[in-house]
Coordinates of C-alpha atoms and ligand atoms in Angstrom, one line a residue:
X1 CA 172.7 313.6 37.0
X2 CA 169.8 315.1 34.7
X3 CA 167.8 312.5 33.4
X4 CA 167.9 313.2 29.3
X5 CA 165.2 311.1 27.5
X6 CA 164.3 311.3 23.5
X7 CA 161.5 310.3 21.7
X8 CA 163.2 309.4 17.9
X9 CA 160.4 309.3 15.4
X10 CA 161.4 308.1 11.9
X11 CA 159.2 310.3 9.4
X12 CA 157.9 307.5 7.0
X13 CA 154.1 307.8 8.0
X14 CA 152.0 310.2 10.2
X15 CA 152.3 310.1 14.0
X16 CA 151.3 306.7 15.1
X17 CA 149.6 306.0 18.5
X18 CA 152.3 303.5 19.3
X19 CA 155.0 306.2 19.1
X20 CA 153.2 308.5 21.1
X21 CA 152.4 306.3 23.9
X22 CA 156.4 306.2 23.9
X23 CA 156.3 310.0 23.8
X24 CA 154.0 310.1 26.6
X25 CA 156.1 307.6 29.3
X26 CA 159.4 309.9 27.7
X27 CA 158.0 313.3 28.8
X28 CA 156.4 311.7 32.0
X29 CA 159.9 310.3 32.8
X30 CA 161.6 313.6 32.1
X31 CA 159.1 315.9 33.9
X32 CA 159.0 313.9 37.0
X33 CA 163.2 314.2 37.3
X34 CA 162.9 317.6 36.0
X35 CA 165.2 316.3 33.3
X36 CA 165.0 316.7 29.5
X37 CA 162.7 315.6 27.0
X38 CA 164.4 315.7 23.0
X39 CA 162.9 315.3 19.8
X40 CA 164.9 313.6 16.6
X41 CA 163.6 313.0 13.8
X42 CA 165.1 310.0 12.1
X43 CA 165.4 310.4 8.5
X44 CA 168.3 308.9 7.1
X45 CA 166.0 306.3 5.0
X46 CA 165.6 308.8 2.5
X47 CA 163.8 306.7 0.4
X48 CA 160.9 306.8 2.9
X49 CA 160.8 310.4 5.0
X50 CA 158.6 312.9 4.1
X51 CA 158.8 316.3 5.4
X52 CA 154.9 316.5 5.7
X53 CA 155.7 313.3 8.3
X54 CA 157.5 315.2 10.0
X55 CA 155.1 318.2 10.2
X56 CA 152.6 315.6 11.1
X57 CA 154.3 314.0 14.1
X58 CA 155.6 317.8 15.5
X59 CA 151.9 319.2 15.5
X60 CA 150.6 315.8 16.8
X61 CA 152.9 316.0 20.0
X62 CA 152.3 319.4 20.1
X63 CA 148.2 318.8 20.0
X64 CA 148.8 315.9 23.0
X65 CA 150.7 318.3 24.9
X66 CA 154.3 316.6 24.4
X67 CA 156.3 319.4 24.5
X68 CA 160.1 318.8 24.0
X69 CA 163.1 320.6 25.2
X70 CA 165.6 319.9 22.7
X71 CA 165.3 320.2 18.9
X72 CA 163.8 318.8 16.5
X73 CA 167.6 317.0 15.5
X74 CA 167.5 316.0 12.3
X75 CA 169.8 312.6 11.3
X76 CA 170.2 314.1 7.6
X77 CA 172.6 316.9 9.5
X78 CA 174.6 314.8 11.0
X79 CA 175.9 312.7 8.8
X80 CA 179.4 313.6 9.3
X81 CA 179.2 312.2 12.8
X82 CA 178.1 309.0 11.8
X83 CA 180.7 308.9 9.3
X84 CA 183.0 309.8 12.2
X85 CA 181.9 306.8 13.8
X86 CA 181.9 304.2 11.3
X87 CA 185.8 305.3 10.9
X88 CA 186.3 304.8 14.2
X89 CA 184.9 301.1 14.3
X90 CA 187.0 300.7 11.1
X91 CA 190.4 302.1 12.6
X92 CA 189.8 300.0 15.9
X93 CA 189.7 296.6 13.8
X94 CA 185.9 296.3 15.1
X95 CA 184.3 296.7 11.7
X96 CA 185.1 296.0 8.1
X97 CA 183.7 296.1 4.4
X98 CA 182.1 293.3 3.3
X99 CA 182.2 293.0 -0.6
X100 CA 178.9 290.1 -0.5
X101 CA 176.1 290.9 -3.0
X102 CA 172.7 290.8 -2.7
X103 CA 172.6 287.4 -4.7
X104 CA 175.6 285.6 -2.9
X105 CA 173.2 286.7 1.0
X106 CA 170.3 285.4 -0.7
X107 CA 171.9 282.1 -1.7
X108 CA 173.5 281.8 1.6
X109 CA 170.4 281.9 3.3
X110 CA 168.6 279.6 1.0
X111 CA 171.4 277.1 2.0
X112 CA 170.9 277.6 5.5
X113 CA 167.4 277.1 5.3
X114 CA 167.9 273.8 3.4
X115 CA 169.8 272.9 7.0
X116 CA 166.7 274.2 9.1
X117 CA 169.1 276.6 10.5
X118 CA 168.1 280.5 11.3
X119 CA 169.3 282.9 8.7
X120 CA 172.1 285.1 9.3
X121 CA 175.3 286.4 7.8
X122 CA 177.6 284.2 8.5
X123 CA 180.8 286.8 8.6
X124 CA 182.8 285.4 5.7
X125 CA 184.4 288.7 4.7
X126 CA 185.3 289.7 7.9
X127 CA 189.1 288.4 7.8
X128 CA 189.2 289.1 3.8
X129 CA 193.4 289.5 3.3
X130 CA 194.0 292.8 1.8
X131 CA 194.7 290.9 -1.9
X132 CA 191.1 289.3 -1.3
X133 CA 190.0 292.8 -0.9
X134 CA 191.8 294.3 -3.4
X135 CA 190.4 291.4 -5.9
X136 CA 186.8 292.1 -5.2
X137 CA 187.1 295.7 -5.7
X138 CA 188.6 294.9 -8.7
X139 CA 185.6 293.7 -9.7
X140 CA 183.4 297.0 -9.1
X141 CA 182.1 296.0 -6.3
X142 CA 180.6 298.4 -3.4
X143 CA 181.5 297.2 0.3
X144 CA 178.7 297.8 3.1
X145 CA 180.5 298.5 6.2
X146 CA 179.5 295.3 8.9
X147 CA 180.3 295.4 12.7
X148 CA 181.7 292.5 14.7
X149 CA 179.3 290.9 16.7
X150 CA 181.0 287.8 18.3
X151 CA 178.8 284.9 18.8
X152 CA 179.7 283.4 22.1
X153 CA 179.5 287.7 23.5
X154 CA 176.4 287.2 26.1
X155 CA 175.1 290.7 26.5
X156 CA 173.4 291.5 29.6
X157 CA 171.4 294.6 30.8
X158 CA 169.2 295.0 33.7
X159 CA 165.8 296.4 32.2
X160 CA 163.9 299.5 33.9
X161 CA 160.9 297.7 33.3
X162 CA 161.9 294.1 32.5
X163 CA 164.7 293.6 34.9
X164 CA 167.7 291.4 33.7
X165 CA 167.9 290.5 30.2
X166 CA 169.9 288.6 28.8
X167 CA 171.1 288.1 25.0
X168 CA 173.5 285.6 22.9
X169 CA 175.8 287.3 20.2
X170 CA 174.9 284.3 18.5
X171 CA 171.3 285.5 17.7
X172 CA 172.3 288.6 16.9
X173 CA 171.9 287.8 13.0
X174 CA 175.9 287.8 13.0
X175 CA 177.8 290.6 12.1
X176 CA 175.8 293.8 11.3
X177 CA 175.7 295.9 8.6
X178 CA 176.2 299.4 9.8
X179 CA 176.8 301.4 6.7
X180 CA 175.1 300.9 3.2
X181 CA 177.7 300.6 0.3
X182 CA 178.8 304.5 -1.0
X183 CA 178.9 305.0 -4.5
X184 CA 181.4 307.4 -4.2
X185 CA 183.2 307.5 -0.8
X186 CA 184.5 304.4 0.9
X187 CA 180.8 303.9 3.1
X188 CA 177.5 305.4 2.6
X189 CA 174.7 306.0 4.3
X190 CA 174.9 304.7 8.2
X191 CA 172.1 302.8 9.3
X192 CA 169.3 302.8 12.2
X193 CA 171.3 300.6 15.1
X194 CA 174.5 303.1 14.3
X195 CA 172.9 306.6 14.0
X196 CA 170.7 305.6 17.3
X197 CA 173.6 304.9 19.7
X198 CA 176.0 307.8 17.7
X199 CA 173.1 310.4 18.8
X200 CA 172.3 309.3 22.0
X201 CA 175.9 309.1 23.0
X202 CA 175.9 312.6 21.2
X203 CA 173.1 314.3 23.1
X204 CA 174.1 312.6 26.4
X205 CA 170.7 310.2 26.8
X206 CA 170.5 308.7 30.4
X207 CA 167.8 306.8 29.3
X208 CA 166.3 305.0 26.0
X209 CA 162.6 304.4 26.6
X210 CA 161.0 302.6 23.8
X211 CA 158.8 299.8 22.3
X212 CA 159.4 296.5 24.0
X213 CA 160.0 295.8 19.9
X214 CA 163.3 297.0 20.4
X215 CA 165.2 294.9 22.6
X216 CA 166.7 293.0 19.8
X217 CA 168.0 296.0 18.7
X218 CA 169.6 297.1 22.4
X219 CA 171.7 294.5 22.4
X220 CA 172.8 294.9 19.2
X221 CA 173.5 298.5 20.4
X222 CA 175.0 298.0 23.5
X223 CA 177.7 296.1 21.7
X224 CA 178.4 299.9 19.7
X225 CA 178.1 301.4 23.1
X226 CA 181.1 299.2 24.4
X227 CA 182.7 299.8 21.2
X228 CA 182.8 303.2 21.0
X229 CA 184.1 303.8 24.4
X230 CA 181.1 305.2 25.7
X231 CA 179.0 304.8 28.8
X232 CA 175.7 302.8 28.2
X233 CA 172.3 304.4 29.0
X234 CA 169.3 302.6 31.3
X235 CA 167.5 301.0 29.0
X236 CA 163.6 300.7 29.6
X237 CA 161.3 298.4 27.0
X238 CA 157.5 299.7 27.2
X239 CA 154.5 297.1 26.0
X240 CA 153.1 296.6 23.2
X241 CA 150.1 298.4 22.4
X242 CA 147.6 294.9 21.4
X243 CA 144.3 295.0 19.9
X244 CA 141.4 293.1 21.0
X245 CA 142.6 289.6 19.6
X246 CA 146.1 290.1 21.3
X247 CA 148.1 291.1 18.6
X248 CA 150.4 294.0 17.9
X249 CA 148.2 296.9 17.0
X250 CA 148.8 297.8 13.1
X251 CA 147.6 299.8 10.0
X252 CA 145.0 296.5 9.7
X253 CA 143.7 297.6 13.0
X254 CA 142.5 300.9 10.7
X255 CA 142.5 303.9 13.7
X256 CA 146.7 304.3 14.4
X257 CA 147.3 307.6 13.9
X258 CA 146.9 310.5 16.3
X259 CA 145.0 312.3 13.5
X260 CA 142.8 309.4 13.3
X261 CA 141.6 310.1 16.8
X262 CA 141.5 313.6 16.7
X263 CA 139.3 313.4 13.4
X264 CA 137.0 310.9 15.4
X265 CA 136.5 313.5 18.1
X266 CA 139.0 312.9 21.1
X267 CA 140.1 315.7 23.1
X268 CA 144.0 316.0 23.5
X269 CA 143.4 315.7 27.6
X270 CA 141.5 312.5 27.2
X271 CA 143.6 311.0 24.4
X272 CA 146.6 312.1 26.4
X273 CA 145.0 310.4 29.8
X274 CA 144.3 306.9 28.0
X275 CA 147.6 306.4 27.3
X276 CA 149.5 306.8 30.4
X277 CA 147.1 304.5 31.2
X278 CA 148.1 301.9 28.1
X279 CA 151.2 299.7 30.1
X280 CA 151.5 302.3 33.3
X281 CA 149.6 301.5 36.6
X282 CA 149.4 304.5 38.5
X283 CA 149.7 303.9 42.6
X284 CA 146.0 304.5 43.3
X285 CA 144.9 302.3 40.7
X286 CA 141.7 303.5 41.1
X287 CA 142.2 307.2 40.0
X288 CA 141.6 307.3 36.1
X289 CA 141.4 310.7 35.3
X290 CA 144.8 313.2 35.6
X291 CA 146.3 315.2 33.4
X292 CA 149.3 315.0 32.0
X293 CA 151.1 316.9 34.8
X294 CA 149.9 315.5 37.6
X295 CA 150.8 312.1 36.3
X296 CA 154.0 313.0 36.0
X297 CA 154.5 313.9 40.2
X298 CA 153.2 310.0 40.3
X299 CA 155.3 308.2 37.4
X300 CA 158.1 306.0 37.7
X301 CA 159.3 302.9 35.2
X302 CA 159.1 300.7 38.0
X303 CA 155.0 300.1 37.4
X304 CA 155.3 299.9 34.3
X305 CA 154.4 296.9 33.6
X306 CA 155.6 293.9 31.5
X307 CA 152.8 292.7 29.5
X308 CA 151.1 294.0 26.3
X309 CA 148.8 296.8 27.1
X310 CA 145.4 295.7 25.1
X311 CA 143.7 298.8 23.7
X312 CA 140.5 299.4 25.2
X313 CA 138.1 301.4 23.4
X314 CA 135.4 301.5 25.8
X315 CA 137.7 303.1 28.4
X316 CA 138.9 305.7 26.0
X317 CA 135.4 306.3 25.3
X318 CA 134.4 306.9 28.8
X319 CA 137.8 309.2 29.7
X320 CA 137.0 311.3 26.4
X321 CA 133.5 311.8 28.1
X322 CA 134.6 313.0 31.2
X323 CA 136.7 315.7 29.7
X324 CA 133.7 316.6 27.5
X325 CA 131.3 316.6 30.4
X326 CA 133.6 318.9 32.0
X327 CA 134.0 321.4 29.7
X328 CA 132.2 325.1 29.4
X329 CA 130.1 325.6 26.4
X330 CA 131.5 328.2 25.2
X331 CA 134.7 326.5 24.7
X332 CA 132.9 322.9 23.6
X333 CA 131.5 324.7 21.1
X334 CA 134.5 326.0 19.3
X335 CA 135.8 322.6 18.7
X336 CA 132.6 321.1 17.4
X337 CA 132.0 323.7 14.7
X338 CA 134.3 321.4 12.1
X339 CA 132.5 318.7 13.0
X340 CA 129.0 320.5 12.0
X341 CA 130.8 322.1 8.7
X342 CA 132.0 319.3 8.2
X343 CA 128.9 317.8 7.9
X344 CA 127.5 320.1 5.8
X345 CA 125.6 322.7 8.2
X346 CA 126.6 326.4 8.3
X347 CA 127.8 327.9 11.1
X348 CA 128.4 331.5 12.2
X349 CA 129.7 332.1 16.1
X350 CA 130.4 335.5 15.1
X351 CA 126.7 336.3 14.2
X352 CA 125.0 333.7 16.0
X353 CA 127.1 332.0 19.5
X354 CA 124.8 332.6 21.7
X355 CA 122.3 329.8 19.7
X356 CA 125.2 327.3 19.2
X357 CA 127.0 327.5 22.5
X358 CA 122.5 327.0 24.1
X359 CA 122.7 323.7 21.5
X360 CA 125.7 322.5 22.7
X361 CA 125.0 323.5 26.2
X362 CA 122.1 321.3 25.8
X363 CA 123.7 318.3 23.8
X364 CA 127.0 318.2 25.3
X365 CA 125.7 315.1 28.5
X366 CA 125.2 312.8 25.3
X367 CA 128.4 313.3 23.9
X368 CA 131.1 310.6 23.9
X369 CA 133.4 311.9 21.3
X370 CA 133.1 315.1 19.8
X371 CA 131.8 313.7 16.2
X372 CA 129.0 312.6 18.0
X373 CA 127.6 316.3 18.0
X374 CA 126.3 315.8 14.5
X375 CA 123.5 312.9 15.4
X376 CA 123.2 314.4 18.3
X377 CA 121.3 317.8 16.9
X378 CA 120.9 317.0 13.0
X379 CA 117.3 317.7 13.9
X380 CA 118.1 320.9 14.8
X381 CA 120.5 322.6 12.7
X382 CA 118.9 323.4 10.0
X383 CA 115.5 325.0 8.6
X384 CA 113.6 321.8 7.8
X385 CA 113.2 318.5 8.5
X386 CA 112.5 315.2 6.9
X387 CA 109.9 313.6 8.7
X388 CA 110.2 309.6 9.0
X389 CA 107.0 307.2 8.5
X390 CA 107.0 306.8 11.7
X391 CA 106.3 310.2 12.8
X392 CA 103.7 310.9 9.7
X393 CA 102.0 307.6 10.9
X394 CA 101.7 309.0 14.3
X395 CA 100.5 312.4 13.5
X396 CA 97.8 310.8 11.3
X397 CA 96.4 309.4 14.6
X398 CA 93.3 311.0 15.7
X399 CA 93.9 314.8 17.9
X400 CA 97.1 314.8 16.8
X401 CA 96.4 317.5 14.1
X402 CA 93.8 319.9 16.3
X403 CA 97.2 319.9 19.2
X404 CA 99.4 321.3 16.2
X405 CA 97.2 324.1 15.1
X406 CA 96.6 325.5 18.5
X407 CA 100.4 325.2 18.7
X408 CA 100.8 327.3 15.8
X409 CA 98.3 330.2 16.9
X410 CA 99.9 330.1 20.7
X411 CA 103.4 330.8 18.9
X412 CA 101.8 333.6 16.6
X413 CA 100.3 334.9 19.5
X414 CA 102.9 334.9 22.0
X415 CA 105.6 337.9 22.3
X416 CA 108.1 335.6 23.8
X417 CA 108.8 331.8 24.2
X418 CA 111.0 330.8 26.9
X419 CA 110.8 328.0 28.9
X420 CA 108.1 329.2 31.2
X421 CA 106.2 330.4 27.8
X422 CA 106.5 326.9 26.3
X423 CA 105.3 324.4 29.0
X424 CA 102.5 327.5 29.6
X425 CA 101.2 326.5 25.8
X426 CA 101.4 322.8 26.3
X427 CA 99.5 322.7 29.6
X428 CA 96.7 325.4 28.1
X429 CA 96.7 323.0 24.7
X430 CA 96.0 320.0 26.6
X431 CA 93.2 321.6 28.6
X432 CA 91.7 322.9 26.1
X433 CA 91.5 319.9 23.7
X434 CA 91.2 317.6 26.7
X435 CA 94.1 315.4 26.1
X436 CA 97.0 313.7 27.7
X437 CA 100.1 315.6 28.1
X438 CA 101.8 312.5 26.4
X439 CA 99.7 313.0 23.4
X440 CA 100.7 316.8 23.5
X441 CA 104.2 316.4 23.7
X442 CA 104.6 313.6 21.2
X443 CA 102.4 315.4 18.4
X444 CA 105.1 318.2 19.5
X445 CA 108.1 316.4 18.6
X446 CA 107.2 314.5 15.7
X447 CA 105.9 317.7 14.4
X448 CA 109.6 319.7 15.1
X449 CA 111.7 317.1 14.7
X450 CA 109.9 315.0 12.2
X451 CA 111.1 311.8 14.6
X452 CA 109.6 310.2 17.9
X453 CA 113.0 310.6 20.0
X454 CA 115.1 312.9 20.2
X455 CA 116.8 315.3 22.7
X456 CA 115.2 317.3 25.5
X457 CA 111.3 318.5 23.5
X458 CA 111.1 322.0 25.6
X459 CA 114.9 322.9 25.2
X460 CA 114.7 321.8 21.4
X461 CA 111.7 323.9 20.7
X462 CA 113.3 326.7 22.5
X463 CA 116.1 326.9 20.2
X464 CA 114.2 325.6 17.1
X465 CA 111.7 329.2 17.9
X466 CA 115.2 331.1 18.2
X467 CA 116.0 330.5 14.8
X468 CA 112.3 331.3 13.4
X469 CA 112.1 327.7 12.3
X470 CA 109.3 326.3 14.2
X471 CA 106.5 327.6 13.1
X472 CA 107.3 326.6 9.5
X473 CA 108.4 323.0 10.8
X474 CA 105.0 322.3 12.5
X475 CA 103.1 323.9 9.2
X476 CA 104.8 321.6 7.1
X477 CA 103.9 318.6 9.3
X478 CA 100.4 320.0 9.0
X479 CA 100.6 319.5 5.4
X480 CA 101.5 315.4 6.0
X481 CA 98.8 314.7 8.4
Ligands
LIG501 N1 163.3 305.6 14.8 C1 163.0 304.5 15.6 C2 161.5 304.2 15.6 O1 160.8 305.0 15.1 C3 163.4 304.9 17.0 C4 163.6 303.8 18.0 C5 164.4 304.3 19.2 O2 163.7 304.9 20.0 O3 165.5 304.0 19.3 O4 161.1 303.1 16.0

């Protein structure tokens, strides 16, 4: 048997972390049993989809590395099979129109209610006589096409990841609508539970993967299975992603979407990493850090586990900087340049990469997420700087000027200024004006930067000199003090 697996994204928002964390166990599943991995794209709410959804969640999977087999299948072109389905349920006596309106449900459930009973449709219309029927179309109404769920059916399943479970047809909501009413042919539009199992019988799925939010719905679908004479797929409910109060993680939550987390400066890889990590426990626990391949030698459903993965921010923190750490500068530096435009700052890798790729050389140990890069060198990416009380406060201390004119002349004078070059000038300055080194290399960087901290003083002169800038910098602190 080849294992065939989907991910089924409905296109009614951008690609949401929850979805692909399910993406992620799906291709994992699939690449380890050199099976399948299929994209549909469930669109049938119409009202809802967007095709820039859709282009959102394709380039997202394709960013994370989720590459599919099969598709993009799109419900909207397969209408007619649904269709082809719904008759068959009709013809087999195992669904039927039901002629309610909105106002006779609503009043039924008020009434139920009243009773402290759950609400559910309590499948009045389901042995309508054809005069009934005949008498209620009469009357211009629309049927919606429901599907016999009997309540004393137990449906049973044996989880991949939650073993047996078990579920009454009696709190299955009763008899399920499976077909919107058609305005002009005798059903319309099919909905989610009957287009799911219709497609996956369709494109031969061994096994349905998906949010633990779900199971409600499997057993509502295994019942179709059965119906429709086909065979039943392994069924596997992943956890819920949580937040830090151990709820569901939502739109409340603010960062959800995969763009979210790209615009905040995670690296595919790392992103990718966390969330085979978010429910799955590899078998040395203690190995973090794998790409998405070598996972996929080591994953099974089996440890997945049961309980709601919490998302853990601190972790994804510290996998993004591992893959950052990692990476050459001259690749680092390509995806930081939105980041600096972004911010404002200008930059040209075609006239000027060897400078960038030296700052980020030099920056990239104190990045977490790539968005970091802009505190990290805003003193350094442009001509001038502010300079903050703190630093005019200090440079109005006593030697603090004399150490920045001789700074100046050594620059004028010297035909170089490498790293050698640089800590020559601050151990002649300090001689010669018979000061600490501390004092020195303070009165430096407040007068570069225009702050007290910052990152590495000889590296951030160095590149401040490649530009031409420092010698204006430390003239214009000159004029503070
Ligand atoms: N369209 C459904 C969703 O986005 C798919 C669920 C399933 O995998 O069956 O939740």
């Amino acid at each position: 048997m080849t294992v065939r697996v989907r991910i089924a994204p409905s296109p009614t928002g951008n690609l949401h972390i929850g979805t692909a964390r399910t993406a992620v166990f799906n291709w994992l599943y699939a690449r380890h049993y050199n099976g399948k991995f299929i994209l549909r794209i469930e669109d049938t709410d119409e009202a809802r989809s967007r095709p820039e959804y859709t282009e959102n969640i394709t380039s997202g999977l394709t960013w994370l590395g989720l590459t599919w087999d099969e598709g993009p299948f799109f419900q909207t072109q397969r209408l007619d099979r649904y269709q082809q389905a719904i008759q068959t349920l009709l013809d087999r006596g195992l669904a039927y129109p039901c002629y309610c309106t909105p106002e006779e449900l609503d009043q039924m459930r008020e009434e139920q209610k009243a009773k402290g009973l759950a609400p559910r449709y309590d499948n009045r219309h389901r042995n309508l006589t054809a005069e009934a029927k005949a008498a209620l179309e009469a009357e211009g109404r629309k049927p919606v096409i429901r599907f016999k769920i009997d309540d004393d059916r137990s449906v049973v399943w044996q989880d991949a990841v939650r073993g047996q479970v078990v579920w009454q047809g009696s709190d299955l909501g009763g008899d399920m609508v499976i077909a919107r009413a058609g305005d002009t042919s005798a059903f319309g539009q099919p909905l989610y539970n009957l287009a799911v199992v219709v497609d996956d019988i369709d494109m031969d799925i061994t096994h349905v993967i998906r949010g633990e939010d779900h199971i409600a719905n499997t057993a509502k679908q295994i019942l179709l299975y059965e119906a429709l004479g086909a065979k039943v797929p392994v069924f596997a409910h992943t956890p819920l992603i949580l937040n830090q109060e151990g709820r569901k993680l939502s739109k409340r939550d603010g960062v959800t979407s995969i763009d979210d987390f790209r615009k905040l400066g995670f690296l595919p890889e790392a992103l990718a990493n966390y969330m085979t990590l978010l429910g799955w426990t590899p078998p040395d626990s203690t190995e973090e850090i794998f790409t998405l391949a070598e996972a996929a030698e080591k994953f099974d459903l089996d440890r997945v586990n049961k309980a709601g993965a919490k998302f853990d921010w601190a972790k994804l923190d510290w996998i993004n900087s591992q893959y950052l750490h990692k990476m050459a500068a001259q690749d680092l530096v390509e995806l930081l340049v939105p980041y600096w435009e972004e911010a404002g700052y200008e930059v040209n890798l075609d006239s000027d990469r060897y400078w960038w790729e030296s700052l980020t050389a030099m920056v990239a140990p104190s990045l977490t997420r790539l968005a970091d890069v802009v505190k990290e060198t805003r003193l350094l990416v442009a001509e001038s700087v502010e300079y903050t009380p703190e630093a005019v406060e200090f440079m109005q201390q006593e030697g603090v000027k004399a150490v920045i004119e001789q700074v100046i002349g050594a620059i004028s004078e010297a035909a170089s200024l490498e790293e050698a070059e640089g800590k020559a000038i601050i151990k002649d300055v300090t001689k010669s004006l018979k000061v600490k080194k501390g004092l020195v290399m303070r009165s430096l960087r407040a007068g570069l930067t225009g702050e007290m901290h910052g990152p590495d003083l000889i590296q951030s002169w160095l590149l401040l000199h490649q530009k031409g800038w420092d010698k204006g910098r430390l003239e214009k602190a000159l004029s503070l003090i």
